[in-house]
Amino acid sequence: QDILHLLLLSYNPVWLQLGLETVFGEAITSSSGTSHCASSSSTTQMLGSFILERMVHNTRLSSLYNCHNAPHKKFKEGYGTALCQFLLKKFLQLVLLLDRAKLTRLMDHDPCLFLSSSPIKSSRDLLLTFSRRYLSGEGDITKHLAYIGYTVTHVQNPLDEFQYAVKNISTDLRDGIRLARLTEMLTGNWKLSHQLRLPASTKAQRLHNMQCVFKALSEHMPVPPGLAPLNIVDGHREKTLALLWAIAFNFKVRVQVKEKDLREEIEFLSHQRLHPIAYQYQNPRSAPCVALETGLFFDPLLALMLQWCRAVCQLYGVPINNFNNSFSDGRALCYLIHHYHPQLLPLQLITNETTLTQSQPCPEELERPEDEEESMEGWVASFSPTTGKATWRDKLIENERCNFKLLAQ
């Protein structure tokens, strides 16, 4: 029982639960009645209990072979054979089902079939281990099963167990493995990983991987000019960000944003009346028009989105010139949400006193004596200890933090 229990628990709990529910035709629930547990340990415990109750100790067979009239005998003759046949049948069904399900990418995120900590890495290894333990003299069971069309082929390689989480954007993307995985998920080209060289320990191997990524991306999107695989391999942070923004824009923004609707919305906003709060600042419609800056890379649709942001925010007196400084104090994002969903973000909660709106000298500078002006502009102003009081600029920065906290809420 313990060996069979450990063999089946070498599967990933996500796959094991799917397989058991399919083979037995019932949902696996916890003691509280829910089908999903809060932690992986509780999920493993729930699946282990199900294996023991439904495979090793089958209640239907127990009731069928139970000796009610013979107190000295618990089960009728043949119970052991029937239980072994039942267990073997369910085990073989489970292994074949999960092997085929994994090969057909039944799950979009395609988790590993076996745990990374498990010594078993293939369906064939699992069958051979089971055969050695329970089917003495059987030999290679996979050859005998092949005569009846029962074949398993899945093998879990080190790339399947690779940790794709990015912790440091300047170093974790340089080998091309994570970008290749991202490209596979976005394009559906699941053969890209087979072209990679692992482990990518040398610069030549990393460059080969990155060239494969760029080639796959170029078939679905225009690569920003000035970007080359060598830039990403060398850890060029700005160009790495430019590539990530280009991927996000082409695979997400371009799909969801309709250019015709966006132009109609901009035209509609241009005829709207300014909100009274806009008159507290310089009237944006009478101010000189500053050319829009798209930032990391240029795209007509991205420039159109920036025009839409400007059309909305100018109703509230917030000038928009680019996606960098114009959004740095949180006001623009707050007003965008408020304009279309005022019930989610009321206007009175938005803080307008920020470093971008502070065009006049700070109160500290107005109160500063003239004879101290020269010394305050030098080394002393930058490195002398503070008095412990928050400066006017600190308050403005805190207001900006409040805007972003408001967005998060």
CSV table of C-alpha atoms in Angstrom, one decimal:
chain,number,residue,atom,x,y,z
A,1,GLN,CA,0.0,0.0,0.0
A,2,ASP,CA,2.7,2.4,0.9
A,3,ILE,CA,4.7,1.7,-2.2
A,4,LEU,CA,1.7,2.2,-4.5
A,5,HIS,CA,0.8,5.3,-2.6
A,6,LEU,CA,4.2,6.8,-3.2
A,7,LEU,CA,4.3,5.8,-6.9
A,8,LEU,CA,1.0,7.6,-7.7
A,9,LEU,CA,2.0,10.6,-5.6
A,10,SER,CA,5.1,11.1,-7.8
A,11,TYR,CA,2.6,12.7,-10.2
A,12,ASN,CA,1.9,16.4,-10.1
A,13,PRO,CA,-1.2,16.9,-7.9
A,14,VAL,CA,-2.9,18.9,-10.6
A,15,TRP,CA,-2.6,16.0,-13.1
A,16,LEU,CA,-3.2,13.3,-10.5
A,17,GLN,CA,-6.5,14.8,-9.4
A,18,LEU,CA,-7.6,15.2,-13.0
A,19,GLY,CA,-6.7,11.5,-13.8
A,20,LEU,CA,-8.4,10.1,-10.7
A,21,GLU,CA,-11.6,12.1,-11.2
A,22,THR,CA,-11.7,10.9,-14.9
A,23,VAL,CA,-10.9,7.2,-14.1
A,24,PHE,CA,-13.4,6.9,-11.2
A,25,GLY,CA,-16.0,9.3,-12.6
A,26,GLU,CA,-16.4,11.4,-9.5
A,27,ALA,CA,-15.2,14.7,-8.2
A,28,ILE,CA,-12.5,14.6,-5.4
A,29,THR,CA,-13.5,16.9,-2.6
A,30,SER,CA,-12.0,17.7,0.8
A,31,SER,CA,-13.7,17.0,4.1
A,32,SER,CA,-15.2,20.5,3.9
A,33,GLY,CA,-16.9,19.7,0.6
A,34,THR,CA,-14.7,21.8,-1.6
A,35,SER,CA,-12.9,20.5,-4.6
A,36,HIS,CA,-9.8,22.7,-4.2
A,37,CYS,CA,-7.7,22.9,-1.1
A,38,ALA,CA,-5.8,25.9,0.2
A,39,SER,CA,-2.3,24.4,0.0
A,40,SER,CA,-0.4,21.8,-2.0
A,41,SER,CA,0.2,19.7,1.2
A,42,SER,CA,-3.5,19.5,1.9
A,43,THR,CA,-4.2,18.6,-1.8
A,44,THR,CA,-1.6,15.8,-1.6
A,45,GLN,CA,-3.2,14.5,1.6
A,46,MET,CA,-6.6,14.6,0.0
A,47,LEU,CA,-5.5,12.7,-3.1
A,48,GLY,CA,-3.6,10.1,-0.9
A,49,SER,CA,-6.7,9.4,1.1
A,50,PHE,CA,-8.7,9.0,-2.1
A,51,ILE,CA,-6.2,6.5,-3.5
A,52,LEU,CA,-6.3,4.4,-0.3
A,53,GLU,CA,-10.1,4.4,0.0
A,54,ARG,CA,-11.0,3.9,-3.7
A,55,MET,CA,-8.1,1.9,-5.2
A,56,VAL,CA,-6.5,-0.1,-2.4
A,57,HIS,CA,-9.7,-0.5,-0.3
A,58,ASN,CA,-12.6,-0.5,-2.7
A,59,THR,CA,-15.9,-0.3,-0.9
A,60,ARG,CA,-17.9,-1.9,-3.7
A,61,LEU,CA,-15.7,-5.0,-3.7
A,62,SER,CA,-15.6,-5.1,0.0
A,63,SER,CA,-19.4,-5.2,0.2
A,64,LEU,CA,-19.7,-7.7,-2.6
A,65,TYR,CA,-17.3,-10.2,-1.0
A,66,ASN,CA,-18.2,-9.5,2.6
A,67,CYS,CA,-19.0,-12.6,4.7
A,68,HIS,CA,-22.0,-11.6,6.8
A,69,ASN,CA,-22.8,-15.2,8.0
A,70,ALA,CA,-19.2,-16.3,8.8
A,71,PRO,CA,-17.7,-14.3,11.7
A,72,HIS,CA,-14.4,-16.1,11.5
A,73,LYS,CA,-14.0,-15.0,7.8
A,74,LYS,CA,-14.1,-11.4,6.8
A,75,PHE,CA,-14.3,-11.8,3.0
A,76,LYS,CA,-15.3,-14.6,0.6
A,77,GLU,CA,-12.9,-16.5,-1.4
A,78,GLY,CA,-11.7,-14.6,-4.5
A,79,TYR,CA,-11.7,-11.2,-2.9
A,80,GLY,CA,-7.9,-10.8,-3.1
A,81,THR,CA,-7.8,-11.7,-6.8
A,82,ALA,CA,-10.7,-9.4,-7.6
A,83,LEU,CA,-9.1,-6.5,-5.7
A,84,CYS,CA,-5.7,-7.0,-7.5
A,85,GLN,CA,-7.4,-7.1,-10.9
A,86,PHE,CA,-9.4,-4.0,-10.0
A,87,LEU,CA,-6.3,-2.2,-8.8
A,88,LEU,CA,-4.2,-3.2,-11.8
A,89,LYS,CA,-7.0,-2.1,-14.2
A,90,LYS,CA,-7.4,1.3,-12.6
A,91,PHE,CA,-3.6,1.8,-12.4
A,92,LEU,CA,-3.1,1.1,-16.1
A,93,GLN,CA,-6.0,3.3,-17.0
A,94,LEU,CA,-4.6,6.2,-15.0
A,95,VAL,CA,-1.1,6.0,-16.4
A,96,LEU,CA,-2.3,5.8,-20.0
A,97,LEU,CA,-4.8,8.6,-19.5
A,98,LEU,CA,-2.3,11.0,-18.0
A,99,ASP,CA,0.4,10.1,-20.6
A,100,ARG,CA,-2.0,10.9,-23.5
A,101,ALA,CA,-3.4,14.0,-21.7
A,102,LYS,CA,0.1,15.4,-21.3
A,103,LEU,CA,1.1,14.8,-24.9
A,104,THR,CA,-2.1,16.5,-26.2
A,105,ARG,CA,-1.4,19.6,-24.0
A,106,LEU,CA,-4.7,19.3,-22.2
A,107,MET,CA,-3.8,22.3,-20.0
A,108,ASP,CA,-2.8,25.6,-21.5
A,109,HIS,CA,-0.1,26.3,-19.0
A,110,ASP,CA,1.1,22.7,-19.4
A,111,PRO,CA,2.5,21.9,-15.9
A,112,CYS,CA,5.0,19.0,-15.4
A,113,LEU,CA,3.4,15.6,-15.3
A,114,PHE,CA,5.7,14.4,-12.5
A,115,LEU,CA,7.0,16.3,-9.5
A,116,SER,CA,10.5,17.7,-9.9
A,117,SER,CA,11.5,16.0,-6.6
A,118,SER,CA,10.4,12.6,-7.8
A,119,PRO,CA,13.0,10.1,-9.1
A,120,ILE,CA,10.4,8.9,-11.7
A,121,LYS,CA,10.5,11.1,-14.8
A,122,SER,CA,8.6,9.0,-17.4
A,123,SER,CA,5.4,7.0,-17.8
A,124,ARG,CA,7.5,4.0,-18.7
A,125,ASP,CA,9.6,4.2,-15.6
A,126,LEU,CA,6.4,4.3,-13.5
A,127,LEU,CA,5.1,1.1,-15.2
A,128,LEU,CA,8.5,-0.7,-14.8
A,129,THR,CA,8.7,0.2,-11.1
A,130,PHE,CA,5.1,-1.0,-10.6
A,131,SER,CA,5.9,-4.3,-12.4
A,132,ARG,CA,9.0,-5.0,-10.4
A,133,ARG,CA,7.1,-4.5,-7.2
A,134,TYR,CA,3.9,-6.3,-7.9
A,135,LEU,CA,4.2,-8.4,-11.0
A,136,SER,CA,7.2,-10.7,-10.3
A,137,GLY,CA,8.5,-12.6,-13.4
A,138,GLU,CA,6.7,-10.2,-15.8
A,139,GLY,CA,9.8,-8.6,-17.1
A,140,ASP,CA,9.4,-5.5,-19.3
A,141,ILE,CA,5.7,-4.9,-19.0
A,142,THR,CA,5.7,-2.2,-21.6
A,143,LYS,CA,6.6,-4.7,-24.3
A,144,HIS,CA,3.7,-7.0,-23.4
A,145,LEU,CA,1.3,-4.1,-23.2
A,146,ALA,CA,2.4,-2.9,-26.6
A,147,TYR,CA,0.8,-6.1,-28.1
A,148,ILE,CA,-2.6,-4.8,-27.2
A,149,GLY,CA,-1.9,-1.2,-28.3
A,150,TYR,CA,-1.0,0.1,-24.9
A,151,THR,CA,2.0,2.5,-25.4
A,152,VAL,CA,3.3,5.3,-23.3
A,153,THR,CA,5.8,7.8,-24.5
A,154,HIS,CA,6.0,10.8,-22.2
A,155,VAL,CA,9.5,11.6,-20.8
A,156,GLN,CA,10.0,14.6,-18.5
A,157,ASN,CA,13.3,16.4,-19.4
A,158,PRO,CA,15.1,19.1,-17.4
A,159,LEU,CA,13.6,21.9,-19.6
A,160,ASP,CA,10.1,20.9,-18.3
A,161,GLU,CA,11.3,21.5,-14.8
A,162,PHE,CA,12.9,24.8,-15.5
A,163,GLN,CA,11.8,27.6,-13.2
A,164,TYR,CA,10.5,30.3,-15.4
A,165,ALA,CA,9.8,32.9,-12.7
A,166,VAL,CA,11.7,36.2,-13.4
A,167,LYS,CA,13.4,37.7,-10.3
A,168,ASN,CA,16.0,40.0,-12.0
A,169,ILE,CA,15.0,41.3,-15.4
A,170,SER,CA,18.6,42.3,-16.2
A,171,THR,CA,20.0,38.7,-15.8
A,172,ASP,CA,17.1,36.2,-16.0
A,173,LEU,CA,16.2,36.8,-19.6
A,174,ARG,CA,19.7,36.7,-21.1
A,175,ASP,CA,19.7,32.9,-21.7
A,176,GLY,CA,16.6,33.1,-23.9
A,177,ILE,CA,14.9,30.2,-22.2
A,178,ARG,CA,12.2,32.3,-20.5
A,179,LEU,CA,11.6,34.5,-23.5
A,180,ALA,CA,11.2,31.3,-25.6
A,181,ARG,CA,8.6,30.0,-23.2
A,182,LEU,CA,6.8,33.3,-23.4
A,183,THR,CA,6.9,33.2,-27.2
A,184,GLU,CA,5.5,29.7,-27.2
A,185,MET,CA,2.6,30.7,-25.0
A,186,LEU,CA,1.7,33.7,-27.1
A,187,THR,CA,2.2,32.2,-30.6
A,188,GLY,CA,1.2,28.6,-30.0
A,189,ASN,CA,4.5,27.4,-31.5
A,190,TRP,CA,5.3,24.7,-29.0
A,191,LYS,CA,8.3,23.4,-31.0
A,192,LEU,CA,10.4,26.4,-30.2
A,193,SER,CA,11.8,24.9,-27.0
A,194,HIS,CA,13.2,21.9,-28.9
A,195,GLN,CA,15.5,24.3,-30.8
A,196,LEU,CA,17.1,25.6,-27.6
A,197,ARG,CA,20.5,24.6,-26.3
A,198,LEU,CA,20.6,23.6,-22.7
A,199,PRO,CA,22.2,24.3,-20.4
A,200,ALA,CA,22.9,27.8,-21.8
A,201,SER,CA,26.2,28.2,-20.0
A,202,THR,CA,28.2,30.0,-22.8
A,203,LYS,CA,27.5,33.2,-24.6
A,204,ALA,CA,27.3,31.3,-27.9
A,205,GLN,CA,24.5,29.1,-26.6
A,206,ARG,CA,22.6,32.0,-25.2
A,207,LEU,CA,23.0,33.9,-28.5
A,208,HIS,CA,21.6,30.9,-30.4
A,209,ASN,CA,18.6,30.7,-28.1
A,210,MET,CA,17.9,34.4,-28.5
A,211,GLN,CA,18.2,34.2,-32.2
A,212,CYS,CA,15.5,31.4,-32.2
A,213,VAL,CA,13.3,33.7,-30.1
A,214,PHE,CA,13.7,36.7,-32.4
A,215,LYS,CA,13.0,34.5,-35.5
A,216,ALA,CA,9.8,33.2,-33.9
A,217,LEU,CA,8.7,36.7,-32.8
A,218,SER,CA,9.4,38.2,-36.2
A,219,GLU,CA,6.8,35.9,-37.8
A,220,HIS,CA,4.0,37.5,-35.7
A,221,MET,CA,5.1,41.0,-34.9
A,222,PRO,CA,7.6,43.7,-36.1
A,223,VAL,CA,10.7,43.7,-34.0
A,224,PRO,CA,11.5,47.2,-32.8
A,225,PRO,CA,14.3,48.8,-34.9
A,226,GLY,CA,17.7,48.8,-33.2
A,227,LEU,CA,17.0,45.7,-31.3
A,228,ALA,CA,19.2,42.6,-31.8
A,229,PRO,CA,19.6,39.3,-30.0
A,230,LEU,CA,23.0,40.3,-28.8
A,231,ASN,CA,21.5,43.3,-26.9
A,232,ILE,CA,19.4,41.0,-24.8
A,233,VAL,CA,22.2,38.5,-24.2
A,234,ASP,CA,24.5,41.3,-23.0
A,235,GLY,CA,21.8,42.4,-20.5
A,236,HIS,CA,21.0,45.8,-22.1
A,237,ARG,CA,18.2,46.8,-19.7
A,238,GLU,CA,16.5,49.5,-21.9
A,239,LYS,CA,16.5,47.4,-25.0
A,240,THR,CA,15.2,44.4,-23.0
A,241,LEU,CA,12.3,46.6,-21.7
A,242,ALA,CA,11.7,47.8,-25.2
A,243,LEU,CA,11.4,44.2,-26.4
A,244,LEU,CA,9.0,43.3,-23.6
A,245,TRP,CA,6.8,46.4,-24.2
A,246,ALA,CA,6.7,45.5,-27.9
A,247,ILE,CA,5.6,42.0,-27.1
A,248,ALA,CA,2.9,43.2,-24.7
A,249,PHE,CA,1.7,45.8,-27.2
A,250,ASN,CA,1.5,43.5,-30.2
A,251,PHE,CA,0.0,40.5,-28.5
A,252,LYS,CA,-2.3,42.2,-26.0
A,253,VAL,CA,-3.0,45.9,-26.7
A,254,ARG,CA,-3.3,45.5,-30.5
A,255,VAL,CA,-5.8,42.7,-30.1
A,256,GLN,CA,-8.0,44.4,-27.6
A,257,VAL,CA,-7.9,48.0,-28.8
A,258,LYS,CA,-10.1,48.9,-31.9
A,259,GLU,CA,-8.6,51.8,-33.8
A,260,LYS,CA,-12.0,52.9,-35.2
A,261,ASP,CA,-13.6,53.1,-31.8
A,262,LEU,CA,-10.6,54.9,-30.3
A,263,ARG,CA,-10.7,57.6,-33.0
A,264,GLU,CA,-14.5,58.1,-32.5
A,265,GLU,CA,-13.9,58.4,-28.7
A,266,ILE,CA,-11.2,61.0,-29.2
A,267,GLU,CA,-13.5,63.0,-31.5
A,268,PHE,CA,-16.3,62.8,-28.9
A,269,LEU,CA,-14.0,63.9,-26.1
A,270,SER,CA,-12.7,66.9,-28.0
A,271,HIS,CA,-16.2,68.5,-27.9
A,272,GLN,CA,-16.7,67.9,-24.1
A,273,ARG,CA,-16.8,70.7,-21.6
A,274,LEU,CA,-13.9,71.1,-19.2
A,275,HIS,CA,-14.5,70.0,-15.6
A,276,PRO,CA,-14.4,72.9,-13.1
A,277,ILE,CA,-11.3,71.4,-11.5
A,278,ALA,CA,-9.4,72.0,-14.8
A,279,TYR,CA,-9.6,75.8,-14.2
A,280,GLN,CA,-7.5,75.6,-11.1
A,281,TYR,CA,-4.5,75.1,-13.4
A,282,GLN,CA,-3.5,76.5,-16.8
A,283,ASN,CA,-6.2,75.9,-19.3
A,284,PRO,CA,-4.9,72.9,-21.4
A,285,ARG,CA,-6.8,74.0,-24.5
A,286,SER,CA,-5.2,77.4,-24.5
A,287,ALA,CA,-1.7,76.1,-23.6
A,288,PRO,CA,0.7,75.4,-26.4
A,289,CYS,CA,0.4,71.9,-27.8
A,290,VAL,CA,3.4,69.8,-27.1
A,291,ALA,CA,4.3,67.0,-29.4
A,292,LEU,CA,3.4,63.5,-28.2
A,293,GLU,CA,6.3,61.2,-27.3
A,294,THR,CA,5.6,57.5,-27.5
A,295,GLY,CA,8.7,56.5,-25.6
A,296,LEU,CA,10.5,53.2,-26.1
A,297,PHE,CA,9.3,52.4,-29.6
A,298,PHE,CA,6.9,54.1,-32.1
A,299,ASP,CA,3.7,52.6,-33.3
A,300,PRO,CA,0.7,54.5,-34.8
A,301,LEU,CA,-1.8,52.7,-32.5
A,302,LEU,CA,0.3,53.5,-29.5
A,303,ALA,CA,0.4,57.2,-30.5
A,304,LEU,CA,-3.4,57.1,-30.9
A,305,MET,CA,-3.8,55.7,-27.4
A,306,LEU,CA,-1.6,58.5,-26.1
A,307,GLN,CA,-3.9,61.0,-27.9
A,308,TRP,CA,-6.9,59.4,-26.2
A,309,CYS,CA,-5.2,59.7,-22.8
A,310,ARG,CA,-4.6,63.4,-23.6
A,311,ALA,CA,-8.2,64.0,-24.6
A,312,VAL,CA,-9.5,62.5,-21.4
A,313,CYS,CA,-7.0,64.1,-19.0
A,314,GLN,CA,-7.2,67.6,-20.5
A,315,LEU,CA,-10.9,67.7,-19.3
A,316,TYR,CA,-9.4,67.7,-15.8
A,317,GLY,CA,-6.5,70.0,-16.4
A,318,VAL,CA,-3.8,67.3,-16.6
A,319,PRO,CA,-1.4,67.7,-19.6
A,320,ILE,CA,-0.3,64.5,-21.3
A,321,ASN,CA,2.8,64.5,-23.5
A,322,ASN,CA,4.2,60.9,-23.0
A,323,PHE,CA,3.8,57.7,-21.2
A,324,ASN,CA,6.7,58.5,-18.8
A,325,ASN,CA,6.6,61.8,-16.8
A,326,SER,CA,2.9,62.6,-17.6
A,327,PHE,CA,1.9,59.5,-15.6
A,328,SER,CA,4.5,59.6,-12.9
A,329,ASP,CA,2.2,61.2,-10.2
A,330,GLY,CA,-0.8,58.9,-10.6
A,331,ARG,CA,-3.3,61.7,-11.5
A,332,ALA,CA,-3.6,60.7,-15.2
A,333,LEU,CA,-4.5,57.1,-14.3
A,334,CYS,CA,-6.9,58.2,-11.6
A,335,TYR,CA,-8.7,60.5,-14.0
A,336,LEU,CA,-8.9,57.9,-16.7
A,337,ILE,CA,-10.7,55.5,-14.3
A,338,HIS,CA,-12.9,58.3,-12.8
A,339,HIS,CA,-14.0,59.5,-16.2
A,340,TYR,CA,-15.5,56.1,-17.2
A,341,HIS,CA,-16.3,54.7,-13.8
A,342,PRO,CA,-16.8,57.6,-11.4
A,343,GLN,CA,-18.5,55.3,-8.9
A,344,LEU,CA,-15.3,53.3,-8.5
A,345,LEU,CA,-13.0,56.2,-8.0
A,346,PRO,CA,-14.7,59.4,-6.8
A,347,LEU,CA,-13.2,62.7,-7.9
A,348,GLN,CA,-12.7,64.0,-4.3
A,349,LEU,CA,-10.3,61.2,-3.5
A,350,ILE,CA,-7.7,62.2,-6.2
A,351,THR,CA,-4.9,64.4,-4.9
A,352,ASN,CA,-3.8,67.1,-7.3
A,353,GLU,CA,-1.0,68.7,-5.4
A,354,THR,CA,2.0,66.8,-6.7
A,355,THR,CA,5.5,67.6,-8.0
A,356,LEU,CA,4.2,68.0,-11.5
A,357,THR,CA,1.7,70.7,-10.5
A,358,GLN,CA,4.2,72.6,-8.3
A,359,SER,CA,5.2,75.4,-10.6
A,360,GLN,CA,5.7,78.0,-7.8
A,361,PRO,CA,8.7,77.9,-5.4
A,362,CYS,CA,8.3,75.8,-2.4
A,363,PRO,CA,7.4,77.6,0.9
A,364,GLU,CA,10.8,76.7,2.3
A,365,GLU,CA,12.5,78.6,-0.6
A,366,LEU,CA,10.2,81.6,-0.1
A,367,GLU,CA,11.0,81.8,3.7
A,368,ARG,CA,14.7,81.3,3.1
A,369,PRO,CA,16.9,84.3,4.0
A,370,GLU,CA,18.9,85.8,1.1
A,371,ASP,CA,22.2,85.4,2.9
A,372,GLU,CA,21.6,81.6,3.2
A,373,GLU,CA,20.6,81.1,-0.5
A,374,GLU,CA,24.2,80.5,-1.7
A,375,SER,CA,25.0,78.0,1.0
A,376,MET,CA,21.7,76.1,0.6
A,377,GLU,CA,22.4,75.6,-3.1
A,378,GLY,CA,25.8,73.9,-2.4
A,379,TRP,CA,27.0,70.9,-0.6
A,380,VAL,CA,25.3,71.7,2.7
A,381,ALA,CA,21.8,71.7,1.1
A,382,SER,CA,22.3,68.1,-0.1
A,383,PHE,CA,24.1,66.4,2.8
A,384,SER,CA,23.4,68.3,6.0
A,385,PRO,CA,21.2,66.6,8.6
A,386,THR,CA,17.5,67.5,8.4
A,387,THR,CA,15.5,69.0,11.2
A,388,GLY,CA,13.1,66.0,11.3
A,389,LYS,CA,10.3,67.9,9.7
A,390,ALA,CA,8.8,66.8,6.4
A,391,THR,CA,9.6,69.2,3.6
A,392,TRP,CA,7.1,70.5,1.1
A,393,ARG,CA,8.5,68.2,-1.5
A,394,ASP,CA,8.1,65.2,0.8
A,395,LYS,CA,4.5,66.1,1.2
A,396,LEU,CA,4.0,66.3,-2.6
A,397,ILE,CA,5.7,62.9,-3.1
A,398,GLU,CA,3.4,61.5,-0.4
A,399,ASN,CA,0.4,62.8,-2.3
A,400,GLU,CA,1.6,60.9,-5.4
A,401,ARG,CA,1.9,57.7,-3.3
A,402,CYS,CA,-1.7,58.3,-2.2
A,403,ASN,CA,-2.8,58.4,-5.8
A,404,PHE,CA,-1.2,55.1,-6.7
A,405,LYS,CA,-2.5,53.5,-3.5
A,406,LEU,CA,-5.9,54.7,-4.6
A,407,LEU,CA,-5.4,53.0,-7.9
A,408,ALA,CA,-4.4,49.7,-6.2
A,409,GLN,CA,-7.5,49.8,-4.1
